[in-house]
Each structure stands twice: as C-alpha cells, then as structure tokens.
PDB file of C-alpha atoms in Angstrom:
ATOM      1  CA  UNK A   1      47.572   1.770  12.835  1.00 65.00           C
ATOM      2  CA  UNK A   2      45.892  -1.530  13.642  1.00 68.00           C
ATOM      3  CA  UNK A   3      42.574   0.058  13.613  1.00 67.00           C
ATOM      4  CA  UNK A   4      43.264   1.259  10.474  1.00 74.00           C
ATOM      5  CA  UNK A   5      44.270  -1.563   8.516  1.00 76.00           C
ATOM      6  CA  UNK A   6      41.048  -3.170   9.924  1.00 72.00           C
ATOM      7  CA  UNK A   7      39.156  -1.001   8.690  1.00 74.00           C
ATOM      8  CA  UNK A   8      40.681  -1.281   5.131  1.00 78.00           C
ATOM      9  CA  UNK A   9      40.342  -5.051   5.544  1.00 81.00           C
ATOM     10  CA  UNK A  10      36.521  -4.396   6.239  1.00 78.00           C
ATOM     11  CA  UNK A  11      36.465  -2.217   2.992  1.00 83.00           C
ATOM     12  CA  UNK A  12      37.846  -4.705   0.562  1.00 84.00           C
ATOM     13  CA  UNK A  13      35.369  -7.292   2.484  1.00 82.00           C
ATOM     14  CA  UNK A  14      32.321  -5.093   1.302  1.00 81.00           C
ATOM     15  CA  UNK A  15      33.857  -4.723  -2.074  1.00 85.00           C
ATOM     16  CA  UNK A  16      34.455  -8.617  -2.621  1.00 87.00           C
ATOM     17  CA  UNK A  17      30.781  -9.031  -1.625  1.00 81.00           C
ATOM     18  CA  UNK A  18      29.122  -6.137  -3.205  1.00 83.00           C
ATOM     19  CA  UNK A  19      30.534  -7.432  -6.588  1.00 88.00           C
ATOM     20  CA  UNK A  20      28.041 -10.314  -7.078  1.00 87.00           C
ATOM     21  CA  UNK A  21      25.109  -8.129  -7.047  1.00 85.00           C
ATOM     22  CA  UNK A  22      26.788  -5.462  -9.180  1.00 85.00           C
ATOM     23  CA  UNK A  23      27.523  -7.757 -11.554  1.00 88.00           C
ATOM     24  CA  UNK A  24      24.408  -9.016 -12.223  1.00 88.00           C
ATOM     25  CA  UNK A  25      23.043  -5.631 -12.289  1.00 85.00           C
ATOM     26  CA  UNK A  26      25.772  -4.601 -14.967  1.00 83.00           C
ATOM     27  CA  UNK A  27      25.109  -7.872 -17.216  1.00 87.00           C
ATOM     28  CA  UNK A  28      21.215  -7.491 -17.353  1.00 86.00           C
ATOM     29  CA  UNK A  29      21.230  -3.643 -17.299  1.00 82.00           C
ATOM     30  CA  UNK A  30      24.308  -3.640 -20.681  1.00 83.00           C
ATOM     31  CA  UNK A  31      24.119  -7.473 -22.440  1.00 83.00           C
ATOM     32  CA  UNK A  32      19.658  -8.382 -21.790  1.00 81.00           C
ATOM     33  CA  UNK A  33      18.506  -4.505 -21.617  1.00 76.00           C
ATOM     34  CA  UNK A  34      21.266  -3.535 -23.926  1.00 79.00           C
ATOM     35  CA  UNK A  35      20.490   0.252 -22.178  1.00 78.00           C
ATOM     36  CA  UNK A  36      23.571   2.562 -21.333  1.00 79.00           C
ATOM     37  CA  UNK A  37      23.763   3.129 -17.218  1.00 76.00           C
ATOM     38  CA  UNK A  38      21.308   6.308 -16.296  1.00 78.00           C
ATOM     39  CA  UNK A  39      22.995   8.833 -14.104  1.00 80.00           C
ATOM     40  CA  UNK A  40      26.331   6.811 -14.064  1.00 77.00           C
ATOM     41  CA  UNK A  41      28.130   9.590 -12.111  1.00 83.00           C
ATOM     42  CA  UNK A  42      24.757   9.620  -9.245  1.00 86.00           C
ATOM     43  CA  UNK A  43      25.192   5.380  -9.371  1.00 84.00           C
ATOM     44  CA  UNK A  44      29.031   5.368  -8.501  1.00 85.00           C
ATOM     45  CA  UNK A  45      28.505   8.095  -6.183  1.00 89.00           C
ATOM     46  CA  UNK A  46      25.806   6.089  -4.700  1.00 87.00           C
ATOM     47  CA  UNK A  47      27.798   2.458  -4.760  1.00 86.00           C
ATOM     48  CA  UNK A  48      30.859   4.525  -2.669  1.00 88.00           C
ATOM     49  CA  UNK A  49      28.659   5.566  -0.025  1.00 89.00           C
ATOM     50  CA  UNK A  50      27.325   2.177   0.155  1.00 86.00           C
ATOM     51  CA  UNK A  51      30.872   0.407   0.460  1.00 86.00           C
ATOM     52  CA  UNK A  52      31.562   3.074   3.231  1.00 86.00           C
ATOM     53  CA  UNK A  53      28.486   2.328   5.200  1.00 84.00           C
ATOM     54  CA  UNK A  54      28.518  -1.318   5.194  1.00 80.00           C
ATOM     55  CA  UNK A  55      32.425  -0.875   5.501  1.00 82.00           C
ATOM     56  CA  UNK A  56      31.778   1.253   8.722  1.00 83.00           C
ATOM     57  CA  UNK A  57      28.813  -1.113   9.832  1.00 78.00           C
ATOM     58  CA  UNK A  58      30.706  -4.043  10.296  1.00 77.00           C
ATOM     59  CA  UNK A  59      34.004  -2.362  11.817  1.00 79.00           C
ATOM     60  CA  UNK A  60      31.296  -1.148  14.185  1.00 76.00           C
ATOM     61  CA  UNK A  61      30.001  -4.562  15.207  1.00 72.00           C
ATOM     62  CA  UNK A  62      33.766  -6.143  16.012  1.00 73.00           C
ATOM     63  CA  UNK A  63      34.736  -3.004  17.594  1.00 76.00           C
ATOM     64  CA  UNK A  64      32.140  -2.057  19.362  1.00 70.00           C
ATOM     65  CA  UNK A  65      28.848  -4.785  19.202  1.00 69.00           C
ATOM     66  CA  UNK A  66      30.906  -8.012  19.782  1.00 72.00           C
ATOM     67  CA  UNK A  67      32.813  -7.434  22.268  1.00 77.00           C
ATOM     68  CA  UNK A  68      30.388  -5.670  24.645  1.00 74.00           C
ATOM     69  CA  UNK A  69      27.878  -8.618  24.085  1.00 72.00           C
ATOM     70  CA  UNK A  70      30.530 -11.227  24.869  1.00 73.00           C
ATOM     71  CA  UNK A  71      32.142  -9.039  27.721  1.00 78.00           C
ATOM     72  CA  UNK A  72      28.685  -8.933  29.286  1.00 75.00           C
ATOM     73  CA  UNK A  73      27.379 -12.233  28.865  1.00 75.00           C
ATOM     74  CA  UNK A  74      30.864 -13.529  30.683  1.00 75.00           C
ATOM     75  CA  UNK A  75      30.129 -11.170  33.608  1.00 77.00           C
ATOM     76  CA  UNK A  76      26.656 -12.125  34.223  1.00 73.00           C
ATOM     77  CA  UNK A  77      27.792 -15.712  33.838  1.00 72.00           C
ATOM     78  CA  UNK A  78      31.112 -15.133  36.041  1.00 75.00           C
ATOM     79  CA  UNK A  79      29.106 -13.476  38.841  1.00 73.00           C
ATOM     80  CA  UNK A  80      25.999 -16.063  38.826  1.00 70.00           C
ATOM     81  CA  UNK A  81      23.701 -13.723  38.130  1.00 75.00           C
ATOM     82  CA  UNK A  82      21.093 -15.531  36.534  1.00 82.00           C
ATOM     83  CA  UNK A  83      17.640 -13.306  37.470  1.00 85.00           C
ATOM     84  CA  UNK A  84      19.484 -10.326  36.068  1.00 86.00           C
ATOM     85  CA  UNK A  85      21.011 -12.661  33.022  1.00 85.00           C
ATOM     86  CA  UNK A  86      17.062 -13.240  32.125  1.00 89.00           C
ATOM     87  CA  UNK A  87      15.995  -9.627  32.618  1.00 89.00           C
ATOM     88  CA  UNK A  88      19.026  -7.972  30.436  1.00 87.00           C
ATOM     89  CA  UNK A  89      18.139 -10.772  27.727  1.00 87.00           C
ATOM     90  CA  UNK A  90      14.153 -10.135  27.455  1.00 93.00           C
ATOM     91  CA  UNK A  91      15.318  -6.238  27.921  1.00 89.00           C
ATOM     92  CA  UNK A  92      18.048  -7.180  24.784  1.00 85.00           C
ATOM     93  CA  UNK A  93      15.121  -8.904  22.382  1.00 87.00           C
ATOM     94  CA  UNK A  94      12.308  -6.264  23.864  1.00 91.00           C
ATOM     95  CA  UNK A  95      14.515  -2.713  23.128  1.00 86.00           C
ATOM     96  CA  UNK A  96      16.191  -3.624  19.970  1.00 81.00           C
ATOM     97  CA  UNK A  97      12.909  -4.683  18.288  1.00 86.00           C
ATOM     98  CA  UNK A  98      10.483  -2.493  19.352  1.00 85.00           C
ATOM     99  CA  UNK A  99      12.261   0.339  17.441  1.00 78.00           C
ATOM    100  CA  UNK A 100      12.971  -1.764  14.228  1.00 79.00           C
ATOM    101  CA  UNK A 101      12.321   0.502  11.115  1.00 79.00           C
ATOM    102  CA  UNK A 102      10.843  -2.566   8.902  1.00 80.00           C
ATOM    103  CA  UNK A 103       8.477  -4.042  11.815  1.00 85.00           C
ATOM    104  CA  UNK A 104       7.497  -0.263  12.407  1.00 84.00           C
ATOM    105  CA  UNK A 105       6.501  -0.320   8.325  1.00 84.00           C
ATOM    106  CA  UNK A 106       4.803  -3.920   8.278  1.00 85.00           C
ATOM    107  CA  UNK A 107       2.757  -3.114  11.415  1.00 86.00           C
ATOM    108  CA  UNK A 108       1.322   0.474  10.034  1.00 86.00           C
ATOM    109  CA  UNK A 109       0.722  -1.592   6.797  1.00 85.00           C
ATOM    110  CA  UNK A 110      -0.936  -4.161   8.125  1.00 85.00           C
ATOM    111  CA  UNK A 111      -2.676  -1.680  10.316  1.00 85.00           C
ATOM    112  CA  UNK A 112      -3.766   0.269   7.091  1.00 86.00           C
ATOM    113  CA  UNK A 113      -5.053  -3.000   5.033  1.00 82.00           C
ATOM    114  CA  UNK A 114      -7.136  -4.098   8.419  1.00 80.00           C
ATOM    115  CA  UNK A 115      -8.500  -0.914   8.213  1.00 82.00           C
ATOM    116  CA  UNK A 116      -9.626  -0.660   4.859  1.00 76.00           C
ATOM    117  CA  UNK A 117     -11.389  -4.378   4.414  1.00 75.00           C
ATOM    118  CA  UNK A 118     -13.328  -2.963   7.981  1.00 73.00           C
ATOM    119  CA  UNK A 119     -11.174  -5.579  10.342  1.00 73.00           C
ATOM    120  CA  UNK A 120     -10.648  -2.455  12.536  1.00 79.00           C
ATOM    121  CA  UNK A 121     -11.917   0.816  12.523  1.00 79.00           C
ATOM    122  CA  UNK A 122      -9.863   3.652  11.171  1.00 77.00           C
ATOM    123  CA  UNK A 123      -9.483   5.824  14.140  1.00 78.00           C
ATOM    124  CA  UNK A 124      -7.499   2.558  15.995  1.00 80.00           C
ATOM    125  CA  UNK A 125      -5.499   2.501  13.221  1.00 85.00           C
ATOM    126  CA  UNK A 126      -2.466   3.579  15.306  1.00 87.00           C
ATOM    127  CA  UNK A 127      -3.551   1.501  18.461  1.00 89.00           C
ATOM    128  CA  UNK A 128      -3.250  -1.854  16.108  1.00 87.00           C
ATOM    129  CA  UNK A 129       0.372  -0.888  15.015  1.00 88.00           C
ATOM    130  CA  UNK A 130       1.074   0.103  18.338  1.00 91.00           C
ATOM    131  CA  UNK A 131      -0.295  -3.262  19.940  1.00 91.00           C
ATOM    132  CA  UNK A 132       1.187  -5.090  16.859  1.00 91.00           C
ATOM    133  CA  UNK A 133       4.719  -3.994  17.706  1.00 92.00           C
ATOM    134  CA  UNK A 134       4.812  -4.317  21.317  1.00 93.00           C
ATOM    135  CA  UNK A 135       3.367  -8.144  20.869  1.00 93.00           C
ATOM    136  CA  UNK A 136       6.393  -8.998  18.597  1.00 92.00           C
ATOM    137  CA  UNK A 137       8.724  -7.363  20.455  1.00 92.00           C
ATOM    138  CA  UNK A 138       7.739  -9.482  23.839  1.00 94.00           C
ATOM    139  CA  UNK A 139       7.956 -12.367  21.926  1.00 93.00           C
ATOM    140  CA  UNK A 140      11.324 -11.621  21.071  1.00 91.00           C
ATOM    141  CA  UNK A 141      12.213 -10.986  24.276  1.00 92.00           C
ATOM    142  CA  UNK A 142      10.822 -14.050  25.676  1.00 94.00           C
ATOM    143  CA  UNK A 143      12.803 -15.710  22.745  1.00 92.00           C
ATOM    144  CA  UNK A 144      15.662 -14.335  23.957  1.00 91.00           C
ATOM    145  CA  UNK A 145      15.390 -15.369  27.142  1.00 93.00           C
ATOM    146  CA  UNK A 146      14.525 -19.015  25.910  1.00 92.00           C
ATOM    147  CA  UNK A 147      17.570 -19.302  24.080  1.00 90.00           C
ATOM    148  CA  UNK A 148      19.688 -18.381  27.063  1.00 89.00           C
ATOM    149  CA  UNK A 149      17.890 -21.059  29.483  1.00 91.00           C
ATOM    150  CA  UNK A 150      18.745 -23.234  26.771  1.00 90.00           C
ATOM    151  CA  UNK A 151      21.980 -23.001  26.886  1.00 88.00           C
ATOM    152  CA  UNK A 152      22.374 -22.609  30.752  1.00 85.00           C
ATOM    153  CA  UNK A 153      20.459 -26.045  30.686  1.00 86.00           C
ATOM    154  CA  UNK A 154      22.040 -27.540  27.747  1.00 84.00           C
ATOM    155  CA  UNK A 155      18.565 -28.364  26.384  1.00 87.00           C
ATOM    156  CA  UNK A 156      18.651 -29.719  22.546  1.00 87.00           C
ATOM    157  CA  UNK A 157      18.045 -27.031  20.018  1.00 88.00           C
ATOM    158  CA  UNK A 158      16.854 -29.565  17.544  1.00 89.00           C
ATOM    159  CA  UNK A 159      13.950 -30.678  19.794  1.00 91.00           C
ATOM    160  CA  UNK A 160      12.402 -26.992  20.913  1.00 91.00           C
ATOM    161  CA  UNK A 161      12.692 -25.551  17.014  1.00 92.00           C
ATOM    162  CA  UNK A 162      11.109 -28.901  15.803  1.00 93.00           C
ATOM    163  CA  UNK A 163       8.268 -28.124  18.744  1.00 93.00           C
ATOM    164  CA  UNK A 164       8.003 -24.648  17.710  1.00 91.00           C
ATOM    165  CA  UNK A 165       7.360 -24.852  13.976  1.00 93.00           C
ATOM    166  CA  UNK A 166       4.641 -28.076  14.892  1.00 95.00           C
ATOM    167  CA  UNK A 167       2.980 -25.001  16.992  1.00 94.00           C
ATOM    168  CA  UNK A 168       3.381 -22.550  13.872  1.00 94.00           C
ATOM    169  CA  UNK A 169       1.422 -25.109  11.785  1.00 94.00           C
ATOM    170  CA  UNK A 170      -1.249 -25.454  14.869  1.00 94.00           C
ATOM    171  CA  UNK A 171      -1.671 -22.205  15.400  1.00 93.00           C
ATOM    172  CA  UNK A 172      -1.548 -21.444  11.295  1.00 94.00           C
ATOM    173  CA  UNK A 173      -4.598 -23.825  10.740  1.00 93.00           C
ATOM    174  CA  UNK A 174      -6.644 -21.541  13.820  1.00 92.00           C
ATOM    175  CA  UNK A 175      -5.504 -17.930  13.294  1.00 90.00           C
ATOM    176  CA  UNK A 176      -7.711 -15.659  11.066  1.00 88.00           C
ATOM    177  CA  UNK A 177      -6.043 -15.785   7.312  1.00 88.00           C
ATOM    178  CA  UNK A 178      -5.793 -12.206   7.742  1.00 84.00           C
ATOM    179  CA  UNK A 179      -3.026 -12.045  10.169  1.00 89.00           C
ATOM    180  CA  UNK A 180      -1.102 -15.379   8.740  1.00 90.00           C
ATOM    181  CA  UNK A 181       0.684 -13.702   6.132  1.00 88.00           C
ATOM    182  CA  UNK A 182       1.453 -10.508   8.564  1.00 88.00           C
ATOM    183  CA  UNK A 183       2.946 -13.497  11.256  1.00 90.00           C
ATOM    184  CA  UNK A 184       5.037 -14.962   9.147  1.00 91.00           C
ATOM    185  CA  UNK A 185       6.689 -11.556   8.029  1.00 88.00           C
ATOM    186  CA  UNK A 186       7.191 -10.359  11.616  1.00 86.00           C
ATOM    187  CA  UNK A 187       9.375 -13.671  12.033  1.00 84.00           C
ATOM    188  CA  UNK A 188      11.888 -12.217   9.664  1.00 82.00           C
ATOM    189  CA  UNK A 189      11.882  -8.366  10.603  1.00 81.00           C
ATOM    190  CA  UNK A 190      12.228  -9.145  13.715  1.00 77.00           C
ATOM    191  CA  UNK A 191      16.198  -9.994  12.633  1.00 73.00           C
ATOM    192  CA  UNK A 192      17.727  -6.690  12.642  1.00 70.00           C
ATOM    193  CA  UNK A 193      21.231  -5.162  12.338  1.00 69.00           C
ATOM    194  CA  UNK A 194      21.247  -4.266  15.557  1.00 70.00           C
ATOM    195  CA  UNK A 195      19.606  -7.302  17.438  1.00 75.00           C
ATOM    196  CA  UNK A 196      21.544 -10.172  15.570  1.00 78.00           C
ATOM    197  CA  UNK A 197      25.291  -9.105  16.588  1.00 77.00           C
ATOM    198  CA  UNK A 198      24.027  -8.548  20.047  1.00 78.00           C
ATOM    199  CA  UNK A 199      22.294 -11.856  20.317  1.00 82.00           C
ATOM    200  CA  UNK A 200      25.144 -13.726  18.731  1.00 81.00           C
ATOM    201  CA  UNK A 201      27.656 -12.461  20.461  1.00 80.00           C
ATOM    202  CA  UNK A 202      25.324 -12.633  24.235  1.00 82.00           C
ATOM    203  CA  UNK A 203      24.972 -16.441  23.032  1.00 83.00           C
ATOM    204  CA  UNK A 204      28.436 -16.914  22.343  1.00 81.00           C
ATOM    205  CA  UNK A 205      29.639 -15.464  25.092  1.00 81.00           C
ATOM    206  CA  UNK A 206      27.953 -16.541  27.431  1.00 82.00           C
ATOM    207  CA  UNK A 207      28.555 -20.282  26.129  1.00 82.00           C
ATOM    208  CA  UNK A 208      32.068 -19.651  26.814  1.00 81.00           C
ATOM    209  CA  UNK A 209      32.040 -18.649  29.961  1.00 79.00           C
ATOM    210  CA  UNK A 210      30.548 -21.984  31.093  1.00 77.00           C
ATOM    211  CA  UNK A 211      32.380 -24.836  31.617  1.00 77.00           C
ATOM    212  CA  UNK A 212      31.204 -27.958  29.540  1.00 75.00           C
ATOM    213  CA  UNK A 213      29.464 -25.650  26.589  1.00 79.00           C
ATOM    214  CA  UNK A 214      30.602 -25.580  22.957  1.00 78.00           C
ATOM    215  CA  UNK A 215      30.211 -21.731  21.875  1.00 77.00           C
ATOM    216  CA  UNK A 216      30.027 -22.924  18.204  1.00 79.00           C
ATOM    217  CA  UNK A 217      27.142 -25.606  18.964  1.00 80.00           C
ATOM    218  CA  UNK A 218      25.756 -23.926  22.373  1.00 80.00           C
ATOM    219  CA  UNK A 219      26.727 -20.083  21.347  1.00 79.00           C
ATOM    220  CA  UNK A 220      24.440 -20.262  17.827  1.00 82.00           C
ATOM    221  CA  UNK A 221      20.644 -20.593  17.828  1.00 83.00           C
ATOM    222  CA  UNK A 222      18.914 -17.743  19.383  1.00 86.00           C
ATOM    223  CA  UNK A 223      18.241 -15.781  16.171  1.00 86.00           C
ATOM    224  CA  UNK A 224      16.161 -18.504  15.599  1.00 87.00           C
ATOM    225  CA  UNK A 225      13.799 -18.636  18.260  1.00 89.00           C
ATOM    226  CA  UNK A 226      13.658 -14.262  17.927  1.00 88.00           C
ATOM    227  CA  UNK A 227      12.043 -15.779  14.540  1.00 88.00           C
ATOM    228  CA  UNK A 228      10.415 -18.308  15.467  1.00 91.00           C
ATOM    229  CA  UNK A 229       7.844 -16.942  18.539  1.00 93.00           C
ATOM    230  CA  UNK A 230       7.112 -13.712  17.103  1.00 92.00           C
ATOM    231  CA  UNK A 231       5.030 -16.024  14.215  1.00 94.00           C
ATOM    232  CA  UNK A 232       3.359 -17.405  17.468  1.00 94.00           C
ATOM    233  CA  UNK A 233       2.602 -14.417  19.071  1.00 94.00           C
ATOM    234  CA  UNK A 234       0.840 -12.549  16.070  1.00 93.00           C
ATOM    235  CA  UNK A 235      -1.016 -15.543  15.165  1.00 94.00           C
ATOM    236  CA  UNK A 236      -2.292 -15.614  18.633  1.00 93.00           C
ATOM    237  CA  UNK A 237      -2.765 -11.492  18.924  1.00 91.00           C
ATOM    238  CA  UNK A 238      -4.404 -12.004  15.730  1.00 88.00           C
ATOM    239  CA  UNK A 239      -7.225 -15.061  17.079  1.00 89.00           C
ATOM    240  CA  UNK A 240      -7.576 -12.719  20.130  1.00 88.00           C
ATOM    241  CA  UNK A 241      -8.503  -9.140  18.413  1.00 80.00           C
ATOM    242  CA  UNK A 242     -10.516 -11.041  15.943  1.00 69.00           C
TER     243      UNK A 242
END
C-alpha cells in the first residue's frame, strides 16, 4: 500500500512538471499559430505514456538507484576499503557512459563530419567513434574517482572546478577547432539518467558515512567533474589524432 501511494505521489509529480511545457506548447500551437491540435487522440495517447514513464523512472531511482548507491558507498566506507572504493567508482563513471545512447550518436556524428571534410578516412569511421567513446568514458571514470578522493580528503570543490575550467580554456586555445565544439558536447552527454542518480547517491552516501563530512556540501559535486574532464580528454584525443 505504501508502494503504491508512492507511486501515485510520483505520478502527480510528473504531471505538476510536465504542465509548464504543455502549456506553452498549447498557447503557441492555439493563441500565435491559431492551428487546431493534429492527431489530438495520437498526442494524449502519447503525453500518458510519457507521464507513466517518467512516473515509473523516478519511482525506479528511490526504490531501486538511491538506495543501492548509498547502501554501497556506506559499506565500502564502513569496511575501509578504499582501493576497491576507487575501482567500483572509475568502474561506476566507465560502464554507465560507455553505453550512453546520446554520446553513442555525437561520436558516430562527429565520426561522420571528420570523415567527410577528409580529417579521417572513411573506412576508420567506426574506429574514431569507437576511440571517441572509450576516451570520454575514462575520463568519466577518472572523474569519478576524483570526486570521491575529494571528499575522502575534504579537498575544496571551489578550487579543483576553478582549476579545471582554467585547463578547458588552455587546452581550448591548443586543440584543433574541429574537435572543440565535439568536447564541449561530450561534457554534457556524458550526464545520463542512469549515471547521475548513481553518482549522487555514491557521493552522498558515502559523505555520510564519514565522520566530520556534510552530505549536502561534501555529498554534491561529482556530476560536475563527469562534465568537466571529458571536455579535457577530447580536446586532448583531438590534439593527439590530429
């Protein structure tokens, strides 16, 4: 019964914040387009199953997600464990990216564009996507992995994202202009639905479960290094296959 009414709680959630973007849809497509709504019966159908998944998605994550993230993060932290802490967190960033639908579409893009202005040749085609995604997917591993030293060490988060974006701009003014663009997209694909719970809840967790951390200033931050190296990394992947 408990589940249950969570799960309707999660359903009126994804209605309250579905209705901003239906809205504006409605105003432009009825008051500025002044058009009646093609295929209303397909639209509604379509908006349902959309309420559902999201609705489903995020009972998932605190059902499932969260609390496996946090329960692990506590264990590893409980039993001292802090070799295998490093290699589950680069295995975390590493498997959850490497798989990512969008960075899978941006790489064989990018991979088709080099191709066609004779960057690479059009047999490797597949070897540049290939080599694309496993070099974004290390750096979010290693991101990963920096985020949880940081808050093992209680290093400032201020001071290593300030550092990081003076190295984007570096390595921005030395990387070929072809790849610049493709870094900077690979920082935000790199976010998935899958990786951020897990992160967030690894961070949190794991902040928790050590005496003299704050899980809502220690917990938070390691989405943004999984967004932050992955600009590095293709910038440099780029400067090396150039």
């Amino acid at each position: 019964m408990k589940a249950l009414s969570a799960l309707w709680q999660a359903i009126l959630g994804s209605i309250r914040d579905l209705m901003p973007i239906i809205s504006v849809i409605v105003f432009f497509q009825l008051v500025v387009l002044q058009q009646p709504m093609p295929d209303l019966a397909q639209i509604l159908t379509g908006l349902v199953l959309v309420v559902l998944g999201l609705s489903f998605f995020i009972f998932g994550l605190e059902l499932g997600l969260f609390p496996i993230g946090e329960s692990m993060a506590r264990s590893f932290a409980s039993k001292g464990s802090v070799v295998w802490l490093l290699i589950f967190s680069f295995c975390l960033g590493f498997g959850t990216t490497i798989a990512e639908p969008a960075l899978t579409a941006v790489a064989g893009e990018a991979a088709k564009i080099a191709a066609g202005e004779g960057l690479i040749s059009p047999d490797g085609q597949q070897s540049y996507t290939l080599s694309l995604r496993f070099t974004v997917a290390i750096s979010v591993g290693i991101a990963i992995v920096l985020g949880v030293l940081r808050i093992l060490k209680g290093w400032s988060i201020q001071w290593m994202i300030a550092g990081g974006y003076v190295l984007v701009v570096i390595m921005t003014a030395l990387a070929p202009r072809s790849i610049i663009g493709i870094a900077y997209d690979s920082g935000g694909v790199t976010t998935s639905t899958i990786t951020v719970p897990l992160v967030t809840a690894l961070g949190v967790g794991l902040a928790s479960s050590i005496k003299g951390r704050n899980p809502m200033t220690d917990g938070f931050g390691l989405i943004a290094f999984a967004s932050l190296l992955p600009m590095i990394f293709v910038m440099a992947f780029g400067m090396v296959t150039a």
